Every structure is written in C-alpha cells, then in structure tokens.
Amino acid sequence: ATRRKLNPLVLRQVIFASFPTVCPIKDALLEYVDEPMDVDAAAGSASSSPPKATLPEVDCYLHLLVLIHLLDGKQHQRAMACANCVMQKLTAFNHRSLDPIAARCIFYFARSYELCNRLEDIRSFLFARLRTSTLRHDVEGQATILNLLLRNLLHFKLYEQASKLVSRSSFPDTAPNSEAARYMYYLGVIKAVQLDYSEAHKYLTQALRKAPQSTAIGFRQTVNKYSCVVQLLLGQIPDRAMFRQAELCIPMAPYFQLTQAVRSGDLTRFTAVVTQFHDRFSADQTYMLITRLRHNVIKAGVRMISVSYSRISMQDVAARLKLESAEDAEFVVAKCIRDGVIEATIDHTNGYMQSKETSDVYGTTEPQAAFHQRIRFCLEIHNQSVKGMRYPPKTSGKDDKPAEPDHKEPDISALLDEIDAELS
C-alpha cells in the first residue's frame, strides 16, 4: 500500500518533515527526487517544524522509499547511485533494529545492479555481507543475501559454484516464508540441472507450498514451469488442473503442448513444439532441460508400441518412432529393456521385438515403491508443519506444575469393600 502512494510530492514532504532544516543528508536525498508539479504543496510541507536529529532507522528507511520509487520509475542509473549511498550507511551502522530494513535495502540494491546488467560487480560485496550477517545472527539478512547470491550465480549459469555455496552454508530455519520459497526454488533448479530430478521435484513442490497463494503470481508461474518439465523428466505426467488455473492458463500453454507431445510419444510433434516455442523456452531458461526430454518421448513411444503389438519388426519400430534405421531402433529398444521401461526380448536374427505377456502388477514391487513415495511425502509435510508451528513460551515457577484435579480419585480398596458387601 505504501509503495503505490509514493510520488515526488509525498517523498519531499516526508523528507522535509524527517530531517533538520540544515542537513547535508537531506540535500543529497532530495537530489534523487524530482521537483513536484504542485509547488504550493511542496512549499507548505516545509513549513512544519523539522526535528533536531534523525534516527539511523528513519534515514535508511527514507533512502529505501526513494530507491523503490526510482526503480518503479525505471530510473535505473539513479537507483543504483541511491543504492550505493544507502549501503554505505548500513555498513557504517551496527544496530540490530536496522536488520529488517537492511535486508530490504540489500535486495533492492542487488535489483538495481541487475537492471543495469552489472550483477557480477556486487558478488564479492554480497559474500562479505553474508559473512557479516551470519556472525551477527541476522536471520532475515542472511536468508536474503544467500538467495541473492544464488540468483547471481544462476544468472551466469554457474551451477557448480551455486551447489558448493548451498553445501557450505546453512539457511536459517526461522527465515520468512517468502525467502524460504525462493531458496527452495533455487535448490530445485540446481538439482534439476544436476540430473537429480526427484530432489528437484521435492524442492519445487515445497516452494509452491510456501509461496503466497493470492499474490506472487510471477513466482508461481516460474516454479510451475520448472515443475512441469521436471515431472516430464521423471516420466510423470503433470496434472491437468495445473494448466487450467486462471493465472497459469496462458503462460503454461506451450508447456501443455509439450506435455501432450511427450505423453503421445510422437517425436515429430515434440520437435515441432520445441522449434515453435524455442524463444519462449529460452526466455524461461528451461530449454536446456527440455532438450533432455527427447529420450523420454522415445521411451513413451516404445512403451506404447510394446503394449499395442506382441511382435513387431525393427523396421516398423523405426518408422513409427521416426528413426533413421532399424539399427537405431534396435539400440533404443535394447536400452528401454535394460532400463525396465518395457518387458520384451529382441530377436537379432529375424530383426523383431517380442513383447512379454503383461504380468500382475501386484506381484511386483511397484505398489510398495508407490506407497513408500506417498508415505515419505506425508512425513515431509508433517515435518515442515511442525517447523512452521509456533509454540507458547515456557513459564518457570509454580505455573509449570500440573493443575490439580477438582475431585479426588476414589480409593480402590474402599470400592472393593463396598462391592463385596453388596454381593454378600
């Protein structure tokens, strides 16, 4: 609400009312705010009695408001200069009351450098601030800076360095949900690039759970795009309800067509979809993962052929999968058999594939693996819920003693005597 009300007139009124009459900090801050159109209102704002001194928290907060106003006005160079000024102030102060404001200032500081295409220039500074925040036990600042460093490294596709940073640092458990959602998303991207799709899907699911459900639409769109591709790489088909949500319908349209192509096992259709939406996938930074889906499309095609035909020649398999020769089809079928995708045998002499009869799925370990996956998912939700709960503080003294019952428990021996008397 405050961000929407920011304009040059309001900012000047607040600055004049918060700084002394003669103050070089006020003059330097006013240089970043344009002159308002309503000159009379600006002059009237200066008539109020200014304070004799300004607290550091007020100073940094006003710099933060001006910085946000400059970023919203797309004045990126001026925003970067203002961000440098406020970071110098935060480096000079060592107040714990400044930690929440400092976290937001660092976030917009990095954002201004990102919009100016100078992210690499602040990497060493962010590492120094992360060390300082960790030593000061600044939870919010530590979580924010760690996410900014991961964003910086992933922007330049330094996945190995990002993985090392995650392994050698610890994300605070009491961090806000917004920062925890970002951290889970970055972990999901790193794991997906490193071919660990199960862990990537787990982290992306946690990021969606922790993200705000009514706001942060752009973040949820990005996470759902990665989640869709990761599920396809796992051999799963995303739920259709994901593509029917109002805020996801249009952005996820290319991924819906991609899902249909992978599900059908049509390599020609898959290639056409990737070619058609190449620019969109590149902008979403999912193109590298999507190129790995070609093997999944071929596996899906081989699985459908195995179900449809009890015996089929390699020439027909190559024709249906749009492969160049029967030898390529034979290699593909052999790999699918080895990976457990299908149950079949290859007759190399006659050049055909013989599918085995479909066995009872309950006689295999597949139901056990499915139950294990669901139980593990439920346990993870339970652990995350326990961490997210807040417990009342423990009190010391007499309050720790359990409350005495209102009535005394009856004596067992007396009850037995009464029963014996009634029976006799």
GROMACS .gro file of C-alpha atoms in nm:
model
  424
    1ALA     CA    1   0.000   0.000   0.000
    2THR     CA    2   0.284   0.242   0.081
    3ARG     CA    3   0.460   0.166  -0.245
    4ARG     CA    4   0.157   0.262  -0.454
    5LYS     CA    5   0.131   0.600  -0.282
    6LEU     CA    6   0.492   0.703  -0.348
    7ASN     CA    7   0.532   1.012  -0.567
    8PRO     CA    8   0.769   1.313  -0.567
    9LEU     CA    9   0.529   1.526  -0.363
   10VAL     CA   10   0.482   1.270  -0.085
   11LEU     CA   11   0.853   1.187  -0.071
   12ARG     CA   12   0.954   1.551  -0.043
   13GLN     CA   13   0.700   1.612   0.232
   14VAL     CA   14   0.830   1.316   0.430
   15ILE     CA   15   1.195   1.414   0.379
   16PHE     CA   16   1.135   1.775   0.489
   17ALA     CA   17   0.944   1.655   0.795
   18SER     CA   18   1.207   1.395   0.897
   19PHE     CA   19   1.537   1.586   0.863
   20PRO     CA   20   1.660   1.908   1.027
   21THR     CA   21   1.647   2.230   0.830
   22VAL     CA   22   2.020   2.234   0.760
   23CYS     CA   23   2.123   1.879   0.682
   24PRO     CA   24   2.356   1.759   0.404
   25ILE     CA   25   2.193   1.414   0.408
   26LYS     CA   26   1.857   1.575   0.329
   27ASP     CA   27   2.004   1.775   0.041
   28ALA     CA   28   2.172   1.464  -0.102
   29LEU     CA   29   1.849   1.264  -0.076
   30LEU     CA   30   1.640   1.537  -0.240
   31GLU     CA   31   1.863   1.516  -0.549
   32TYR     CA   32   1.711   1.176  -0.629
   33VAL     CA   33   1.352   1.310  -0.606
   34ASP     CA   34   1.216   1.520  -0.892
   35GLU     CA   35   1.052   1.855  -0.831
   36PRO     CA   36   0.674   1.814  -0.783
   37MET     CA   37   0.427   1.987  -1.009
   38ASP     CA   38   0.235   2.131  -0.713
   39VAL     CA   39   0.482   2.391  -0.590
   40ASP     CA   40   0.246   2.533  -0.326
   41ALA     CA   41   0.201   2.195  -0.160
   42ALA     CA   42   0.575   2.138  -0.157
   43ALA     CA   43   0.635   2.477   0.000
   44GLY     CA   44   0.365   2.412   0.260
   45SER     CA   45   0.531   2.088   0.358
   46ALA     CA   46   0.849   2.274   0.455
   47SER     CA   47   0.658   2.498   0.699
   48SER     CA   48   0.621   2.220   0.960
   49SER     CA   49   0.877   2.222   1.239
   50PRO     CA   50   1.160   1.981   1.148
   51PRO     CA   51   1.328   1.761   1.412
   52LYS     CA   52   1.666   1.839   1.560
   53ALA     CA   53   1.812   1.498   1.472
   54THR     CA   54   1.719   1.193   1.264
   55LEU     CA   55   1.747   0.834   1.376
   56PRO     CA   56   1.953   0.597   1.157
   57GLU     CA   57   1.646   0.376   1.111
   58VAL     CA   58   1.445   0.668   0.973
   59ASP     CA   59   1.734   0.774   0.750
   60CYS     CA   60   1.775   0.428   0.596
   61TYR     CA   61   1.401   0.377   0.559
   62LEU     CA   62   1.362   0.704   0.367
   63HIS     CA   63   1.651   0.604   0.141
   64LEU     CA   64   1.472   0.273   0.084
   65LEU     CA   65   1.150   0.451  -0.017
   66VAL     CA   66   1.337   0.674  -0.260
   67LEU     CA   67   1.518   0.372  -0.404
   68ILE     CA   68   1.191   0.187  -0.463
   69HIS     CA   69   1.042   0.499  -0.625
   70LEU     CA   70   1.336   0.523  -0.863
   71LEU     CA   71   1.312   0.154  -0.958
   72ASP     CA   72   0.938   0.185  -1.022
   73GLY     CA   73   1.009   0.488  -1.242
   74LYS     CA   74   1.269   0.286  -1.438
   75GLN     CA   75   1.546   0.530  -1.346
   76HIS     CA   76   1.797   0.251  -1.308
   77GLN     CA   77   2.119   0.452  -1.304
   78ARG     CA   78   1.991   0.693  -1.039
   79ALA     CA   79   1.855   0.398  -0.841
   80MET     CA   80   2.199   0.234  -0.847
   81ALA     CA   81   2.359   0.554  -0.717
   82CYS     CA   82   2.099   0.579  -0.440
   83ALA     CA   83   2.154   0.211  -0.354
   84ASN     CA   84   2.527   0.266  -0.319
   85CYS     CA   85   2.459   0.556  -0.084
   86VAL     CA   86   2.229   0.358   0.144
   87MET     CA   87   2.469   0.061   0.151
   88GLN     CA   88   2.747   0.289   0.273
   89LYS     CA   89   2.520   0.398   0.558
   90LEU     CA   90   2.430   0.041   0.650
   91THR     CA   91   2.796  -0.060   0.653
   92ALA     CA   92   2.875   0.221   0.896
   93PHE     CA   93   2.593   0.133   1.141
   94ASN     CA   94   2.576  -0.176   1.362
   95HIS     CA   95   2.224  -0.162   1.505
   96ARG     CA   96   2.010  -0.473   1.539
   97SER     CA   97   1.699  -0.258   1.487
   98LEU     CA   98   1.828  -0.191   1.133
   99ASP     CA   99   1.837  -0.560   1.032
  100PRO     CA  100   1.489  -0.581   0.871
  101ILE     CA  101   1.540  -0.254   0.682
  102ALA     CA  102   1.892  -0.357   0.580
  103ALA     CA  103   1.760  -0.684   0.431
  104ARG     CA  104   1.516  -0.497   0.207
  105CYS     CA  105   1.780  -0.239   0.113
  106ILE     CA  106   2.023  -0.514   0.007
  107PHE     CA  107   1.750  -0.679  -0.201
  108TYR     CA  108   1.676  -0.361  -0.397
  109PHE     CA  109   2.047  -0.283  -0.412
  110ALA     CA  110   2.103  -0.609  -0.599
  111ARG     CA  111   1.792  -0.548  -0.809
  112SER     CA  112   1.923  -0.210  -0.928
  113TYR     CA  113   2.254  -0.368  -1.034
  114GLU     CA  114   2.067  -0.648  -1.211
  115LEU     CA  115   1.862  -0.400  -1.413
  116CYS     CA  116   2.186  -0.224  -1.509
  117ASN     CA  117   2.345  -0.557  -1.616
  118ARG     CA  118   2.618  -0.530  -1.352
  119LEU     CA  119   2.539  -0.825  -1.126
  120GLU     CA  120   2.894  -0.956  -1.138
  121ASP     CA  121   3.027  -0.637  -0.976
  122ILE     CA  122   2.848  -0.696  -0.644
  123ARG     CA  123   2.923  -1.066  -0.593
  124SER     CA  124   3.221  -1.013  -0.362
  125PHE     CA  125   3.027  -0.749  -0.168
  126LEU     CA  126   2.738  -0.992  -0.115
  127PHE     CA  127   2.974  -1.261   0.011
  128ALA     CA  128   3.116  -1.013   0.265
  129ARG     CA  129   2.769  -0.910   0.378
  130LEU     CA  130   2.667  -1.277   0.414
  131ARG     CA  131   2.961  -1.338   0.644
  132THR     CA  132   2.871  -1.030   0.849
  133SER     CA  133   2.502  -1.124   0.874
  134THR     CA  134   2.593  -1.476   0.986
  135LEU     CA  135   2.824  -1.351   1.259
  136ARG     CA  136   2.559  -1.104   1.380
  137HIS     CA  137   2.284  -1.372   1.375
  138ASP     CA  138   2.080  -1.156   1.136
  139VAL     CA  139   1.832  -1.422   1.020
  140GLU     CA  140   1.643  -1.214   0.764
  141GLY     CA  141   1.957  -1.059   0.621
  142GLN     CA  142   2.132  -1.397   0.600
  143ALA     CA  143   1.839  -1.555   0.414
  144THR     CA  144   1.802  -1.259   0.176
  145ILE     CA  145   2.171  -1.239   0.088
  146LEU     CA  146   2.201  -1.616   0.039
  147ASN     CA  147   1.912  -1.604  -0.209
  148LEU     CA  148   2.068  -1.306  -0.386
  149LEU     CA  149   2.397  -1.493  -0.423
  150LEU     CA  150   2.219  -1.799  -0.565
  151ARG     CA  151   2.028  -1.576  -0.806
  152ASN     CA  152   2.356  -1.411  -0.906
  153LEU     CA  153   2.530  -1.741  -0.974
  154LEU     CA  154   2.235  -1.895  -1.159
  155HIS     CA  155   2.207  -1.583  -1.376
  156PHE     CA  156   2.554  -1.658  -1.513
  157LYS     CA  157   2.481  -2.036  -1.522
  158LEU     CA  158   2.743  -2.111  -1.256
  159TYR     CA  159   2.559  -2.416  -1.128
  160GLU     CA  160   2.863  -2.586  -0.976
  161GLN     CA  161   2.953  -2.279  -0.771
  162ALA     CA  162   2.589  -2.245  -0.660
  163SER     CA  163   2.587  -2.608  -0.546
  164LYS     CA  164   2.905  -2.554  -0.345
  165LEU     CA  165   2.756  -2.243  -0.185
  166VAL     CA  166   2.449  -2.440  -0.076
  167SER     CA  167   2.659  -2.725   0.066
  168ARG     CA  168   2.887  -2.491   0.262
  169SER     CA  169   2.621  -2.260   0.403
  170SER     CA  170   2.309  -2.310   0.613
  171PHE     CA  171   1.973  -2.149   0.550
  172PRO     CA  172   1.813  -2.026   0.876
  173ASP     CA  173   1.508  -2.226   0.985
  174THR     CA  174   1.329  -1.917   1.115
  175ALA     CA  175   1.356  -1.724   0.789
  176PRO     CA  176   1.037  -1.570   0.642
  177ASN     CA  177   0.828  -1.786   0.412
  178SER     CA  178   0.899  -1.561   0.114
  179GLU     CA  179   1.273  -1.616   0.143
  180ALA     CA  180   1.226  -1.987   0.216
  181ALA     CA  181   1.017  -2.023  -0.102
  182ARG     CA  182   1.289  -1.854  -0.309
  183TYR     CA  183   1.555  -2.075  -0.155
  184MET     CA  184   1.357  -2.392  -0.232
  185TYR     CA  185   1.309  -2.275  -0.590
  186TYR     CA  186   1.683  -2.216  -0.641
  187LEU     CA  187   1.759  -2.557  -0.491
  188GLY     CA  188   1.510  -2.715  -0.730
  189VAL     CA  189   1.677  -2.551  -1.031
  190ILE     CA  190   2.023  -2.663  -0.918
  191LYS     CA  191   1.911  -3.022  -0.860
  192ALA     CA  192   1.734  -3.032  -1.197
  193VAL     CA  193   2.046  -2.922  -1.380
  194GLN     CA  194   2.247  -3.184  -1.190
  195LEU     CA  195   2.007  -3.461  -1.309
  196ASP     CA  196   1.868  -3.517  -0.959
  197TYR     CA  197   1.506  -3.487  -1.067
  198SER     CA  198   1.348  -3.645  -0.759
  199GLU     CA  199   1.508  -3.391  -0.525
  200ALA     CA  200   1.432  -3.112  -0.771
  201HIS     CA  201   1.063  -3.204  -0.776
  202LYS     CA  202   1.058  -3.215  -0.395
  203TYR     CA  203   1.210  -2.868  -0.359
  204LEU     CA  204   0.987  -2.716  -0.628
  205THR     CA  205   0.679  -2.860  -0.457
  206GLN     CA  206   0.789  -2.708  -0.125
  207ALA     CA  207   0.847  -2.374  -0.297
  208LEU     CA  208   0.489  -2.377  -0.429
  209ARG     CA  209   0.355  -2.463  -0.083
  210LYS     CA  210   0.546  -2.182   0.087
  211ALA     CA  211   0.470  -1.921  -0.181
  212PRO     CA  212   0.174  -1.683  -0.126
  213GLN     CA  213  -0.140  -1.823  -0.285
  214SER     CA  214  -0.308  -1.490  -0.369
  215THR     CA  215  -0.002  -1.286  -0.473
  216ALA     CA  216   0.341  -1.355  -0.625
  217ILE     CA  217   0.181  -1.474  -0.950
  218GLY     CA  218   0.504  -1.441  -1.148
  219PHE     CA  219   0.694  -1.654  -0.899
  220ARG     CA  220   0.432  -1.930  -0.905
  221GLN     CA  221   0.431  -1.925  -1.286
  222THR     CA  222   0.809  -1.973  -1.296
  223VAL     CA  223   0.805  -2.253  -1.039
  224ASN     CA  224   0.521  -2.434  -1.219
  225LYS     CA  225   0.713  -2.421  -1.548
  226TYR     CA  226   1.015  -2.589  -1.392
  227SER     CA  227   0.794  -2.833  -1.204
  228CYS     CA  228   0.619  -2.935  -1.527
  229VAL     CA  229   0.948  -3.006  -1.706
  230VAL     CA  230   1.092  -3.193  -1.407
  231GLN     CA  231   0.785  -3.414  -1.381
  232LEU     CA  232   0.817  -3.498  -1.751
  233LEU     CA  233   1.183  -3.585  -1.698
  234LEU     CA  234   1.077  -3.815  -1.415
  235GLY     CA  235   0.846  -3.997  -1.652
  236GLN     CA  236   0.534  -3.850  -1.489
  237ILE     CA  237   0.252  -3.654  -1.649
  238PRO     CA  238   0.160  -3.325  -1.475
  239ASP     CA  239  -0.195  -3.286  -1.351
  240ARG     CA  240  -0.426  -3.114  -1.599
  241ALA     CA  241  -0.554  -2.886  -1.320
  242MET     CA  242  -0.215  -2.709  -1.327
  243PHE     CA  243  -0.284  -2.579  -1.677
  244ARG     CA  244  -0.645  -2.480  -1.604
  245GLN     CA  245  -0.570  -2.220  -1.336
  246ALA     CA  246  -0.660  -1.868  -1.445
  247GLU     CA  247  -0.317  -1.715  -1.381
  248LEU     CA  248  -0.136  -2.013  -1.538
  249CYS     CA  249  -0.351  -2.081  -1.844
  250ILE     CA  250  -0.172  -1.852  -2.091
  251PRO     CA  251   0.189  -1.877  -1.961
  252MET     CA  252   0.169  -2.256  -1.938
  253ALA     CA  253   0.016  -2.306  -2.285
  254PRO     CA  254   0.350  -2.404  -2.451
  255TYR     CA  255   0.421  -2.649  -2.170
  256PHE     CA  256   0.075  -2.802  -2.212
  257GLN     CA  257   0.152  -2.874  -2.577
  258LEU     CA  258   0.490  -3.010  -2.472
  259THR     CA  259   0.322  -3.242  -2.221
  260GLN     CA  260   0.082  -3.369  -2.486
  261ALA     CA  261   0.372  -3.443  -2.722
  262VAL     CA  262   0.566  -3.633  -2.455
  263ARG     CA  263   0.259  -3.827  -2.346
  264SER     CA  264   0.178  -3.937  -2.701
  265GLY     CA  265   0.539  -4.041  -2.769
  266ASP     CA  266   0.531  -3.858  -3.104
  267LEU     CA  267   0.887  -3.744  -3.175
  268THR     CA  268   0.782  -3.535  -3.477
  269ARG     CA  269   0.525  -3.345  -3.273
  270PHE     CA  270   0.774  -3.294  -2.990
  271THR     CA  271   1.032  -3.148  -3.229
  272ALA     CA  272   0.771  -2.917  -3.380
  273VAL     CA  273   0.665  -2.786  -3.037
  274VAL     CA  274   1.026  -2.725  -2.929
  275THR     CA  275   1.101  -2.543  -3.254
  276GLN     CA  276   0.785  -2.333  -3.235
  277PHE     CA  277   0.837  -2.216  -2.876
  278HIS     CA  278   1.217  -2.206  -2.877
  279ASP     CA  279   1.230  -1.837  -2.785
  280ARG     CA  280   0.979  -1.880  -2.503
  281PHE     CA  281   1.165  -2.176  -2.353
  282SER     CA  282   1.496  -1.990  -2.380
  283ALA     CA  283   1.349  -1.687  -2.204
  284ASP     CA  284   1.217  -1.913  -1.927
  285GLN     CA  285   1.563  -2.080  -1.903
  286THR     CA  286   1.405  -2.424  -1.937
  287TYR     CA  287   1.528  -2.502  -2.288
  288MET     CA  288   1.831  -2.697  -2.165
  289LEU     CA  289   1.607  -2.926  -1.959
  290ILE     CA  290   1.355  -2.963  -2.241
  291THR     CA  291   1.623  -3.089  -2.479
  292ARG     CA  292   1.670  -3.384  -2.242
  293LEU     CA  293   1.307  -3.486  -2.295
  294ARG     CA  294   1.378  -3.640  -2.635
  295HIS     CA  295   1.476  -3.969  -2.471
  296ASN     CA  296   1.157  -3.965  -2.265
  297VAL     CA  297   0.950  -3.914  -2.581
  298ILE     CA  298   1.120  -4.212  -2.743
  299LYS     CA  299   1.065  -4.425  -2.430
  300ALA     CA  300   0.697  -4.333  -2.427
  301GLY     CA  301   0.670  -4.431  -2.794
  302VAL     CA  302   0.843  -4.764  -2.733
  303ARG     CA  303   0.613  -4.833  -2.437
  304MET     CA  304   0.303  -4.769  -2.649
  305ILE     CA  305   0.436  -4.994  -2.926
  306SER     CA  306   0.511  -5.270  -2.673
  307VAL     CA  307   0.156  -5.253  -2.538
  308SER     CA  308  -0.005  -5.244  -2.884
  309TYR     CA  309   0.196  -5.520  -3.054
  310SER     CA  310   0.305  -5.859  -2.929
  311ARG     CA  311   0.560  -5.881  -3.213
  312ILE     CA  312   0.684  -5.605  -3.440
  313SER     CA  313   0.981  -5.571  -3.672
  314MET     CA  314   1.257  -5.319  -3.612
  315GLN     CA  315   1.181  -5.153  -3.946
  316ASP     CA  316   0.827  -5.076  -3.828
  317VAL     CA  317   0.958  -4.954  -3.492
  318ALA     CA  318   1.197  -4.717  -3.671
  319ALA     CA  319   0.916  -4.593  -3.894
  320ARG     CA  320   0.682  -4.524  -3.602
  321LEU     CA  321   0.949  -4.352  -3.393
  322LYS     CA  322   1.081  -4.156  -3.694
  323LEU     CA  323   1.430  -4.302  -3.656
  324GLU     CA  324   1.682  -4.326  -3.936
  325SER     CA  325   1.739  -4.702  -3.949
  326ALA     CA  326   1.644  -5.034  -3.795
  327GLU     CA  327   1.981  -5.045  -3.613
  328ASP     CA  328   1.893  -4.723  -3.429
  329ALA     CA  329   1.555  -4.870  -3.335
  330GLU     CA  330   1.726  -5.183  -3.205
  331PHE     CA  331   1.959  -4.978  -2.985
  332VAL     CA  332   1.666  -4.776  -2.850
  333VAL     CA  333   1.458  -5.086  -2.773
  334ALA     CA  334   1.756  -5.255  -2.603
  335LYS     CA  335   1.809  -4.951  -2.380
  336CYS     CA  336   1.440  -4.943  -2.287
  337ILE     CA  337   1.454  -5.312  -2.193
  338ARG     CA  338   1.764  -5.255  -1.982
  339ASP     CA  339   1.607  -4.954  -1.805
  340GLY     CA  340   1.294  -5.153  -1.727
  341VAL     CA  341   1.065  -4.940  -1.943
  342ILE     CA  342   0.923  -5.243  -2.124
  343GLU     CA  343   0.935  -5.620  -2.081
  344ALA     CA  344   1.034  -5.768  -2.415
  345THR     CA  345   1.302  -5.962  -2.597
  346ILE     CA  346   1.487  -5.888  -2.923
  347ASP     CA  347   1.535  -6.147  -3.193
  348HIS     CA  348   1.853  -6.020  -3.361
  349THR     CA  349   1.843  -6.290  -3.630
  350ASN     CA  350   1.496  -6.214  -3.761
  351GLY     CA  351   1.503  -5.847  -3.659
  352TYR     CA  352   1.189  -5.812  -3.447
  353MET     CA  353   1.083  -5.732  -3.089
  354GLN     CA  354   0.878  -5.984  -2.892
  355SER     CA  355   0.672  -5.836  -2.607
  356LYS     CA  356   0.616  -6.044  -2.296
  357GLU     CA  357   0.275  -6.102  -2.150
  358THR     CA  358   0.161  -5.837  -1.907
  359SER     CA  359   0.223  -5.962  -1.555
  360ASP     CA  360   0.020  -5.884  -1.245
  361VAL     CA  361   0.143  -5.551  -1.113
  362TYR     CA  362   0.062  -5.656  -0.755
  363GLY     CA  363   0.314  -5.935  -0.786
  364THR     CA  364   0.594  -5.681  -0.830
  365THR     CA  365   0.748  -5.419  -0.603
  366GLU     CA  366   0.580  -5.130  -0.783
  367PRO     CA  367   0.294  -5.088  -0.529
  368GLN     CA  368   0.549  -5.091  -0.248
  369ALA     CA  369   0.751  -4.817  -0.417
  370ALA     CA  370   0.435  -4.611  -0.473
  371PHE     CA  371   0.330  -4.642  -0.108
  372HIS     CA  372   0.682  -4.558   0.005
  373GLN     CA  373   0.680  -4.241  -0.205
  374ARG     CA  374   0.343  -4.130  -0.065
  375ILE     CA  375   0.439  -4.203   0.296
  376ARG     CA  376   0.764  -4.010   0.257
  377PHE     CA  377   0.572  -3.717   0.109
  378CYS     CA  378   0.330  -3.716   0.404
  379LEU     CA  379   0.617  -3.732   0.653
  380GLU     CA  380   0.789  -3.437   0.486
  381ILE     CA  381   0.468  -3.232   0.507
  382HIS     CA  382   0.438  -3.323   0.876
  383ASN     CA  383   0.799  -3.219   0.947
  384GLN     CA  384   0.758  -2.889   0.763
  385SER     CA  385   0.433  -2.821   0.951
  386VAL     CA  386   0.598  -2.887   1.286
  387LYS     CA  387   0.881  -2.648   1.197
  388GLY     CA  388   0.634  -2.382   1.091
  389MET     CA  389   0.424  -2.401   1.409
  390ARG     CA  390   0.470  -2.153   1.689
  391TYR     CA  391   0.463  -2.277   2.047
  392PRO     CA  392   0.387  -2.066   2.356
  393PRO     CA  393   0.694  -1.981   2.563
  394LYS     CA  394   0.758  -2.198   2.865
  395THR     CA  395   0.696  -2.033   3.202
  396SER     CA  396   0.903  -2.101   3.509
  397GLY     CA  397   0.795  -2.135   3.870
  398LYS     CA  398   0.463  -2.252   4.002
  399ASP     CA  399   0.292  -2.238   3.663
  400ASP     CA  400   0.495  -2.539   3.547
  401LYS     CA  401   0.317  -2.767   3.796
  402PRO     CA  402   0.021  -2.957   3.656
  403ALA     CA  403  -0.318  -2.838   3.768
  404GLU     CA  404  -0.472  -3.041   4.047
  405PRO     CA  405  -0.800  -3.216   3.965
  406ASP     CA  406  -1.118  -3.076   4.111
  407HIS     CA  407  -1.221  -3.409   4.266
  408LYS     CA  408  -1.017  -3.670   4.445
  409GLU     CA  409  -0.978  -4.014   4.294
  410PRO     CA  410  -1.170  -4.279   4.488
  411ASP     CA  411  -0.983  -4.533   4.697
  412ILE     CA  412  -0.974  -4.870   4.521
  413SER     CA  413  -0.976  -5.073   4.843
  414ALA     CA  414  -1.287  -4.892   4.964
  415LEU     CA  415  -1.463  -4.965   4.637
  416LEU     CA  416  -1.377  -5.334   4.663
  417ASP     CA  417  -1.519  -5.347   5.017
  418GLU     CA  418  -1.846  -5.191   4.901
  419ILE     CA  419  -1.876  -5.440   4.614
  420ASP     CA  420  -1.816  -5.733   4.850
  421ALA     CA  421  -2.081  -5.601   5.091
  422GLU     CA  422  -2.340  -5.571   4.813
  423LEU     CA  423  -2.269  -5.923   4.684
  424SER     CA  424  -2.297  -6.075   5.031
   0.00000   0.00000   0.00000
